[in-house]
Short mmCIF file of C-alpha atoms and ligand atoms in Angstrom, two decimals:
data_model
loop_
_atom_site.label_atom_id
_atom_site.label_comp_id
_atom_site.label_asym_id
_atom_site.label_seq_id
_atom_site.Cartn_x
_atom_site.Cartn_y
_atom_site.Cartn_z
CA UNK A 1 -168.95 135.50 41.46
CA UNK A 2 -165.56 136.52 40.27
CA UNK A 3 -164.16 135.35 36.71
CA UNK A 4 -160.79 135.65 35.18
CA UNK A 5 -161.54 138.80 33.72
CA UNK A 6 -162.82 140.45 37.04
CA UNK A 7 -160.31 143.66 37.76
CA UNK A 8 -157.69 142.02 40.18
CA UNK A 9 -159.00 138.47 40.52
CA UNK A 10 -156.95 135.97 42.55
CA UNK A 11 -157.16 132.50 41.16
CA UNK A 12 -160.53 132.02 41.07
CA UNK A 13 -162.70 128.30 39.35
CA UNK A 14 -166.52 128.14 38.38
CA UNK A 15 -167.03 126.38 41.47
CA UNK A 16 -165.66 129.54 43.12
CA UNK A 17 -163.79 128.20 45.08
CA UNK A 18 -160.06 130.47 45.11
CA UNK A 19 -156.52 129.26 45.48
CA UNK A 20 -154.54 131.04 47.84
CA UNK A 21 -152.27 128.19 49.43
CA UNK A 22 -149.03 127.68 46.10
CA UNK A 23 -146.85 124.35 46.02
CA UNK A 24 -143.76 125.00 44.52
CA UNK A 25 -141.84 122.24 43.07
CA UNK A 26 -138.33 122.34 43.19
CA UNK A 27 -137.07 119.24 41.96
CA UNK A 28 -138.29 116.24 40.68
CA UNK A 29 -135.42 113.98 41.66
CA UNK A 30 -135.29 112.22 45.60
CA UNK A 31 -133.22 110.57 47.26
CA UNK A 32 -135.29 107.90 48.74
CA UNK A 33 -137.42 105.50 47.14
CA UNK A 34 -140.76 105.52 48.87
CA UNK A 35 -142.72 102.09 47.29
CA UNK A 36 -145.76 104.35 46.90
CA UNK A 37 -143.82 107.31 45.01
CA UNK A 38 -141.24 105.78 42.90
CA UNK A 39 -139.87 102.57 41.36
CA UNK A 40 -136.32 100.93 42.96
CA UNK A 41 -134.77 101.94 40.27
CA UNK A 42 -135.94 106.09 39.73
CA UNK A 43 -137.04 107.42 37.09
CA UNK A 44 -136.07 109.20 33.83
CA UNK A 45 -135.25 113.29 35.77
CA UNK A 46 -136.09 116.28 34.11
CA UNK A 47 -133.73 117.42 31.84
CA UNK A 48 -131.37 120.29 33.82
CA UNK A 49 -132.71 123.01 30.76
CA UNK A 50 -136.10 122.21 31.49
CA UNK A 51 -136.11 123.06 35.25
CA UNK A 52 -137.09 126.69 36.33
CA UNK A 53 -133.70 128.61 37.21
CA UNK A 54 -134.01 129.95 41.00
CA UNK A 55 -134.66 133.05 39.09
CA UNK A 56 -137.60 131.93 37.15
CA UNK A 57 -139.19 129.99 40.30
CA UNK A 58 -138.75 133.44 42.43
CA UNK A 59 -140.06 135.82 39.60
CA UNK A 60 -143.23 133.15 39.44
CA UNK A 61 -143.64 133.54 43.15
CA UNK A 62 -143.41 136.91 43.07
CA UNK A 63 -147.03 137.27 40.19
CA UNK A 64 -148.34 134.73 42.88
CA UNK A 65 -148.19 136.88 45.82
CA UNK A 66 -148.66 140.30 43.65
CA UNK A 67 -150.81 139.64 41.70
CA UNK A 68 -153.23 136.45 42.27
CA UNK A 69 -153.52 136.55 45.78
CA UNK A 70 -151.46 133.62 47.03
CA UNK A 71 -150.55 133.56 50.50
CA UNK A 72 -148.82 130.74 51.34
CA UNK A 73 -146.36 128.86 49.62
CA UNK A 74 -144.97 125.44 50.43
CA UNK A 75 -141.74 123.72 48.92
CA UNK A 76 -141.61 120.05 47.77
CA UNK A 77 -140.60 117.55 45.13
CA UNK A 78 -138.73 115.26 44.76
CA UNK A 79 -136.78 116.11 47.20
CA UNK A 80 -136.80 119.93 47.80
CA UNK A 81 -133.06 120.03 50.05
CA UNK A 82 -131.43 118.59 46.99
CA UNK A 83 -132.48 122.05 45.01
CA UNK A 84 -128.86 123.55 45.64
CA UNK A 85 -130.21 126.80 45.61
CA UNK A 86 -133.07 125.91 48.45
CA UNK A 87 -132.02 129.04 50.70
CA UNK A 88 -131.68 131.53 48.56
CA UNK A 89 -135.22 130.87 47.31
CA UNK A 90 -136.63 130.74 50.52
CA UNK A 91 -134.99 133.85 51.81
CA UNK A 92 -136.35 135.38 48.23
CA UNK A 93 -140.18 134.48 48.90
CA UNK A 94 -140.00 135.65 52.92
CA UNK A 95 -138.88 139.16 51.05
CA UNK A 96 -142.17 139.09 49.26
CA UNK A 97 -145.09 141.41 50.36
CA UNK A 98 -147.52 140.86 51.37
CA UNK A 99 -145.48 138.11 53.17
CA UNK A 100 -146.61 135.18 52.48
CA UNK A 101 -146.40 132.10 54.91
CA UNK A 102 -143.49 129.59 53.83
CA UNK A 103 -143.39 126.26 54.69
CA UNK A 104 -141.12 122.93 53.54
CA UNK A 105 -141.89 119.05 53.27
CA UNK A 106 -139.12 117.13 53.31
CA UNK A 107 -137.92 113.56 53.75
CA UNK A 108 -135.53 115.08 56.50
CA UNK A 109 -132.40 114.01 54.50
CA UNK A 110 -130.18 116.81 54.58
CA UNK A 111 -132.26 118.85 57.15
CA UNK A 112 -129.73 118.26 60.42
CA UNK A 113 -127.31 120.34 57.88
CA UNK A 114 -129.29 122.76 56.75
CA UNK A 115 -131.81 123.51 59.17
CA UNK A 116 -130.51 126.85 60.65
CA UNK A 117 -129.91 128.40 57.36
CA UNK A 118 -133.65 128.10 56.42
CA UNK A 119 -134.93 129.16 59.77
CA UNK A 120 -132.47 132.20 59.30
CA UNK A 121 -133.86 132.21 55.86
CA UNK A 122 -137.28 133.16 57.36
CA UNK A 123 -138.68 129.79 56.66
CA UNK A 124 -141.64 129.55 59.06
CA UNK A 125 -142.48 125.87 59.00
CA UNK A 126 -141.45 122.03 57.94
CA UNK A 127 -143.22 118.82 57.22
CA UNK A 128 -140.94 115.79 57.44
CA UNK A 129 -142.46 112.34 56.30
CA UNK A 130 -141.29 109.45 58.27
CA UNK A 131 -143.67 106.13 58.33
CA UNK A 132 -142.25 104.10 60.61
CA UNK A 133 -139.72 104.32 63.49
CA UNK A 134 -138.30 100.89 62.66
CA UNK A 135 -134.94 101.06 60.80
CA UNK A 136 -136.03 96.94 58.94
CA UNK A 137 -139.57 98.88 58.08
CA UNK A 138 -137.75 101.92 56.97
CA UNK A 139 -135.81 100.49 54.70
CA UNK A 140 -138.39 98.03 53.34
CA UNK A 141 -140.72 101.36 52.31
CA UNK A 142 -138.12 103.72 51.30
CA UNK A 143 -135.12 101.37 50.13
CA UNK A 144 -132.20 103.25 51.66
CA UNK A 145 -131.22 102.85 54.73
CA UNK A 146 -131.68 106.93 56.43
CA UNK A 147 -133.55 106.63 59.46
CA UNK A 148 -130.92 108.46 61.58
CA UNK A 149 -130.78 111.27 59.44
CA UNK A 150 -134.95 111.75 58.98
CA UNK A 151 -134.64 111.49 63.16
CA UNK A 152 -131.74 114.19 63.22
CA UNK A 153 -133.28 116.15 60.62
CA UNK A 154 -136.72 116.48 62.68
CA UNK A 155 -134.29 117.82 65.68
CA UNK A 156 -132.71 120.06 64.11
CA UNK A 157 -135.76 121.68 62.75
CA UNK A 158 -137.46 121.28 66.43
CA UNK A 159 -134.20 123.24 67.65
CA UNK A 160 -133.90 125.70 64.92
CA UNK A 161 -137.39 126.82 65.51
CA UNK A 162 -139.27 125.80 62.49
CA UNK A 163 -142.17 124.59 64.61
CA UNK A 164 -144.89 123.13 65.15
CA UNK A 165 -142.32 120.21 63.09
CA UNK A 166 -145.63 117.82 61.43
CA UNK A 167 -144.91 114.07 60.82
CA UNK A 168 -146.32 113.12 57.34
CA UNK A 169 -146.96 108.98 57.33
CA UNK A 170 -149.00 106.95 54.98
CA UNK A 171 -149.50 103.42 56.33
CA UNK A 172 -149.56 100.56 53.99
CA UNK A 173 -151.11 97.26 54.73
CA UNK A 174 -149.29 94.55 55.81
CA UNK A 175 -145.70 96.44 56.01
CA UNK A 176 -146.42 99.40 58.24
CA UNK A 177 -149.86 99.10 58.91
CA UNK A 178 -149.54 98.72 62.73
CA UNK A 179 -147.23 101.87 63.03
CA UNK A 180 -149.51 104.10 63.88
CA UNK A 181 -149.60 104.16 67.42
CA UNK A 182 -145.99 104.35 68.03
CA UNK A 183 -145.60 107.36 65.42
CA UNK A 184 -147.89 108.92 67.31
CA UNK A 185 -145.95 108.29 70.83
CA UNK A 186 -143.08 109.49 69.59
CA UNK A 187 -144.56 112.67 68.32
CA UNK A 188 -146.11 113.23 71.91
CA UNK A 189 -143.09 113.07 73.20
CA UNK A 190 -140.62 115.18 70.94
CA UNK A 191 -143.79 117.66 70.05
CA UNK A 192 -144.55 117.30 66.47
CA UNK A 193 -147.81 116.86 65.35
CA UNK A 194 -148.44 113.74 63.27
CA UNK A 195 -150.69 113.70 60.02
CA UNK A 196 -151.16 110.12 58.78
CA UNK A 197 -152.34 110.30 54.84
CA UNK A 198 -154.33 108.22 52.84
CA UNK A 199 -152.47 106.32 50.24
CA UNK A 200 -153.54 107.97 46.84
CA UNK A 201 -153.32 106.62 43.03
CA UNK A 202 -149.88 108.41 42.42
CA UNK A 203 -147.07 106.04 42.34
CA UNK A 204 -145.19 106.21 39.12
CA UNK A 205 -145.34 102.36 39.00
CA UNK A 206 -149.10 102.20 39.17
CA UNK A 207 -149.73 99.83 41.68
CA UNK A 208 -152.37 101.62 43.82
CA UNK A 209 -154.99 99.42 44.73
CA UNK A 210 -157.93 101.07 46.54
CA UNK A 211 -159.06 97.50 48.01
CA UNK A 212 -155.78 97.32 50.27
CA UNK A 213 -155.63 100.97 50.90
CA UNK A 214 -155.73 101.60 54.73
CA UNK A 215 -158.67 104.34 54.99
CA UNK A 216 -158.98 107.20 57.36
CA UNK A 217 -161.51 105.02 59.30
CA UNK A 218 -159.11 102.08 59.94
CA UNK A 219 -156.57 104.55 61.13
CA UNK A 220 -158.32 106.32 63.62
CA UNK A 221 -159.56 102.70 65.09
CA UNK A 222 -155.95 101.99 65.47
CA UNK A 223 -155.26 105.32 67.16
CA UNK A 224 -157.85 104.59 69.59
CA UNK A 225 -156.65 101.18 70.85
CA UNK A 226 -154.17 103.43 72.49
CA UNK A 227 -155.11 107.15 72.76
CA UNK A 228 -159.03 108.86 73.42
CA UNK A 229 -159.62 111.01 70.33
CA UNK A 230 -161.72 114.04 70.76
CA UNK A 231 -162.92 116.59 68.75
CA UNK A 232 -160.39 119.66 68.17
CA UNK A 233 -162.63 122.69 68.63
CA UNK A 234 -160.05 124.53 66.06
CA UNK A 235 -161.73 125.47 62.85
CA UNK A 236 -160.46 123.42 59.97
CA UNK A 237 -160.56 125.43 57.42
CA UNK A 238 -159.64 124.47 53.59
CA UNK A 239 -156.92 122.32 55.55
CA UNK A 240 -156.60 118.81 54.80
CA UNK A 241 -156.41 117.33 57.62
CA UNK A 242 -159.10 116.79 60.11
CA UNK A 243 -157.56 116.74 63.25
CA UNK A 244 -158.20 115.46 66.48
CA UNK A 245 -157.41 116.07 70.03
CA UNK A 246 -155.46 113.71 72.00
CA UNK A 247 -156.24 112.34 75.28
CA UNK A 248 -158.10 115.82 75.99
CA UNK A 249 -155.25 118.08 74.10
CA UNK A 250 -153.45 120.38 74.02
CA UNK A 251 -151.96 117.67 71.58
CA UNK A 252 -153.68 117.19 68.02
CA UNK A 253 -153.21 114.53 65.36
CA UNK A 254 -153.84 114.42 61.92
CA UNK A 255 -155.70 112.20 59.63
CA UNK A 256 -155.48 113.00 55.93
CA UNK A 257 -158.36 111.49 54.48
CA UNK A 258 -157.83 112.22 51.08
CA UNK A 259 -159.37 109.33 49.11
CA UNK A 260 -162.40 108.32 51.75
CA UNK A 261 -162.57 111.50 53.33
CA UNK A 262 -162.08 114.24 49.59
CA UNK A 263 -161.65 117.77 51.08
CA UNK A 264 -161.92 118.71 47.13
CA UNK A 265 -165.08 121.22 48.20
CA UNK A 266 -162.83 123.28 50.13
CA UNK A 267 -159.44 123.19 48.27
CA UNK A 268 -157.62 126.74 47.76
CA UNK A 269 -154.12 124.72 46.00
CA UNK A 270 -152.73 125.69 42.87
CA UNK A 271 -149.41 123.70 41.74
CA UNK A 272 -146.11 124.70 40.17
CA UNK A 273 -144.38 122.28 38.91
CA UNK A 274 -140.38 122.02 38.50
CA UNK A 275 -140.67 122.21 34.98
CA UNK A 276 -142.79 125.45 34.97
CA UNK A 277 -146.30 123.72 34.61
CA UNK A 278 -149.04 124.44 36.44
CA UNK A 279 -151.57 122.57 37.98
CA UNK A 280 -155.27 123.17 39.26
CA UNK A 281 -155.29 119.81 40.92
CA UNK A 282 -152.95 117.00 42.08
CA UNK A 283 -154.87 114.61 39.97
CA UNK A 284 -155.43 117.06 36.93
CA UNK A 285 -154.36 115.49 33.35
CA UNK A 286 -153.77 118.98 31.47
CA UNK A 287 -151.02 121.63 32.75
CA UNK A 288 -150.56 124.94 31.60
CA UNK A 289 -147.18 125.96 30.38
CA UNK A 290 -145.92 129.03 32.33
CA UNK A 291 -142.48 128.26 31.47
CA UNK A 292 -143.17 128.85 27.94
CA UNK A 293 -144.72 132.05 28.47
CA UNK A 294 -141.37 133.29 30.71
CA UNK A 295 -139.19 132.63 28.68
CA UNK A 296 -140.77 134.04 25.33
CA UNK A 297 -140.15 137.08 27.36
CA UNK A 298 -143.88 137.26 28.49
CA UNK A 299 -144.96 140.02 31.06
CA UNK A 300 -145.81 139.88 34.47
CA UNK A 301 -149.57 140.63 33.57
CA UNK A 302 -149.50 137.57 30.89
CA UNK A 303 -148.48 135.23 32.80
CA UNK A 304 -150.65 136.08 35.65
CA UNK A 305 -153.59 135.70 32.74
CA UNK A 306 -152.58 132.57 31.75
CA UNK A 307 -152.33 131.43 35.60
CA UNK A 308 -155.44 132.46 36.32
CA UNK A 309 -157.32 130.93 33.29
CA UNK A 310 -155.28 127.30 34.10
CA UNK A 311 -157.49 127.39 37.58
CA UNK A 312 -160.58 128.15 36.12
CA UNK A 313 -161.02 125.22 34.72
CA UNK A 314 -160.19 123.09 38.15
CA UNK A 315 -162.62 120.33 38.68
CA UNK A 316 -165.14 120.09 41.69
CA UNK A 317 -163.16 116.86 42.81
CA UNK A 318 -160.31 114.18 41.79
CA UNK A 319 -162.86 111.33 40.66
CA UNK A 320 -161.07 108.67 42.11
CA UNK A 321 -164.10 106.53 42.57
CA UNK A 322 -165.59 107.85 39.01
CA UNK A 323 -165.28 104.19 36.85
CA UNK A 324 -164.05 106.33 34.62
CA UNK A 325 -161.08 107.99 36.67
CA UNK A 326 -158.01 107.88 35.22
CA UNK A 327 -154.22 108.63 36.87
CA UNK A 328 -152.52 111.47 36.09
CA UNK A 329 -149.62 110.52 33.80
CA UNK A 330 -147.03 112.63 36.32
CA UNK A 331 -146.57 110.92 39.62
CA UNK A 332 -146.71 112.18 42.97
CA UNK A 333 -142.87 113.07 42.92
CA UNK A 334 -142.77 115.34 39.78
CA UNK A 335 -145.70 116.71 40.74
CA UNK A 336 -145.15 118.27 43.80
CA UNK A 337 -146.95 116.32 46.67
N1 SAM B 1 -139.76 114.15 49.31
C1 SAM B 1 -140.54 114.93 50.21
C2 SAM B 1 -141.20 114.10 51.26
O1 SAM B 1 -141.24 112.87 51.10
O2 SAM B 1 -141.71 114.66 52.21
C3 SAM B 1 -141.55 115.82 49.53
C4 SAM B 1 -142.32 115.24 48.38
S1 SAM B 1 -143.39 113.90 48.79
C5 SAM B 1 -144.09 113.53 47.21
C6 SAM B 1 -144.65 114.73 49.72
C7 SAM B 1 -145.55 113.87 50.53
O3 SAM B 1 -146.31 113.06 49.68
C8 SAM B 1 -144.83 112.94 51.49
O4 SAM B 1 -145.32 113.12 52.80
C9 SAM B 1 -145.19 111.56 50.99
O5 SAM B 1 -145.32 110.63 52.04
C10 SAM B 1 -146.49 111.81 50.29
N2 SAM B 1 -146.80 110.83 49.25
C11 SAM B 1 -146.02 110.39 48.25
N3 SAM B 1 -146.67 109.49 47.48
C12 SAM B 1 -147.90 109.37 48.02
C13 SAM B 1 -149.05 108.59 47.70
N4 SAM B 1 -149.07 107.76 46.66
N5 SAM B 1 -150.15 108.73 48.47
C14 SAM B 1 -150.15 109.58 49.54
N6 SAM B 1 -149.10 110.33 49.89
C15 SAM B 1 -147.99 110.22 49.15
FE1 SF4 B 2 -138.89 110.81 47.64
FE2 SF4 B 2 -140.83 112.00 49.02
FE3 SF4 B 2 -141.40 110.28 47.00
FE4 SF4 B 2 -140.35 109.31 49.23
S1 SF4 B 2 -142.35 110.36 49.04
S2 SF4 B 2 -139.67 108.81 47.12
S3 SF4 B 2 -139.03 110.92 49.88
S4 SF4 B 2 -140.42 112.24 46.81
#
């Protein structure tokens, strides 16, 4: 099995498992206020000197895909379209070879705008999370009233070619928990492919509560008051999502089951944070400091070290029904979801 010190390792952990698939964070800050992200009122931003400069984000990307074997790379936050530099980074990792696949999720604010620039970009793919079509229920979960835009945004992308769009949802009880069928009739009809997650412990307020949480199983019986599920003969892969055929295909939906359903065996995710930290896991509690290493005027070849001896010590799985797990002290929005 490779280690660290093999000649040209990628990002290789003692479970041997090897990260290929990068999230990049771009910002911490959002625009919305999703009740299972953030508080009403925000939270305290990253300092503007301790975000990665477009330069130092690209020149990370760039020992990724050199050096450590990554080969696709997804944007997120925060909000990723409020990183004013969004297209020029994008249009710097599509010049990357080997190319590496590049993909966005977004809370579709923003994205009518700047769609075509990011398809023109070479941007292959976006995710846009929407969780209900109702504009009372949409405001209730994210506390800003944006549904038109998230709707626009999702058109846009459709038009601008940055297909297949995916619908990200996460259903919580008693608010949105009977959404799931008409998501998924509205992606039928505008063909995007809807991915309904698992609520995980990863709000900043702390309010997760795994006895409420709507589980994989309870949305799948709710898909199939309405639609005939079968199994998707696609191979899935280290994806997350175990996906389904619906009523015979060719149309597939999602179901994240993160929590009840821990895809941990197969993960190949590493993290990079806005702030330059990386991650071997969403729910890790220890980073490792690239941005440290950049800008002490490290080399390519240390930081690429340092990278790969941060995933080595990746755990076989998040713990979450360990007694003794405990939630990461960065939420879901700094980190990068
Ligand atoms: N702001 C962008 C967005 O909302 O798509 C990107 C960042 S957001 C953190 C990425 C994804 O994480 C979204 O689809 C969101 O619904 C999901 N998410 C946020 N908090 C979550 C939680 N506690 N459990 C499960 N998914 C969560
Ligand atoms: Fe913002 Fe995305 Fe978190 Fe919602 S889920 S508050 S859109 S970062």
């Amino acid at each position: 099995m490779a280690t660290p010190d093999t000649p040209g390792a990628g990002l290789v952990d003692t479970f041997g498992r090897v990260a290929t698939d990068l999230r990049v964070s771009l910002t911490d800050r959002c625009n919305l206020r999703c009740s299972y992200c953030m508080p009403a009122e925000g939270l305290d931003w990253l300092p503007k000197p301790e975000v990665l400069t477009d330069d130092e984000v690209t020149r990370l990307m760039r020992i990724a895909v050199e050096q450590l074997g990554v080969r696709e790379i997804r944007f997120t936050g925060g909000e990723p379209l409020l990183r004013p530099g969004i297209v020029g980074i994008v249009a710097a990792t599509t010049a990357l070879r080997p190319r590496p696949e590049v993909s966005l999720t977004t809370n579709g604010i923003g994205l009518a705008r700047i769609a075509g620039a990011l398809a023109e970009a070479g941007l292959d793919r976006v995710n846009v999370s929407l969780d209900t079509l109702d504009p009372e229920r949409f405001r209730t979960i994210t506390r800003r009233d944006r549904l038109p835009d998230v709707l626009a945004g999702m058109r846009a992308a459709a038009d601008a070619g940055l297909t297949p769009v995916k619908v990200n949802a996460v259903l919580l009880r008693g608010i949105n928990d009977n959404d799931a069928v008409p998501l998924l009739e509205f992606c039928l009809q505008h063909g995007y492919e809807l991915r309904i997650i698992e609520q995980m412990p990863l709000d900043a307020q702390h309010a997760w509560d795994r006895s409420t949480m709507i589980t994989a199983e309870e949305i799948l019986t709710s898909l199939r008051t309405r639609f005939a599920l079968s199994e998707d003969p696609v191979e899935r892969g280290a994806s997350p999502a175990e996906t389904w055929l619906v009523d015979g295909g060719p149309a597939r939906v999602g179901v994240i089951g993160s929590v009840t359903r821990a895809f941990c065996g197969t993960c190949d995710r590493t993290r990079l944070t806005a702030d330059g930290q990386i991650r071997n896991c969403l729910f890790a509690r220890e980073e490792s400091d690239l941005r440290a290493a950049l800008r002490s005027g490290g080399s390519d070849e240390e930081i690429a070290d340092r990278w790969r001896l941060a995933m080595w010590t990746k755990k076989p799985g998040h713990g979450i029904d360990d007694p003794s797990f405990l939630q990461p002290a960065r939420p879901m929005s700094s980190i990068g979801g």
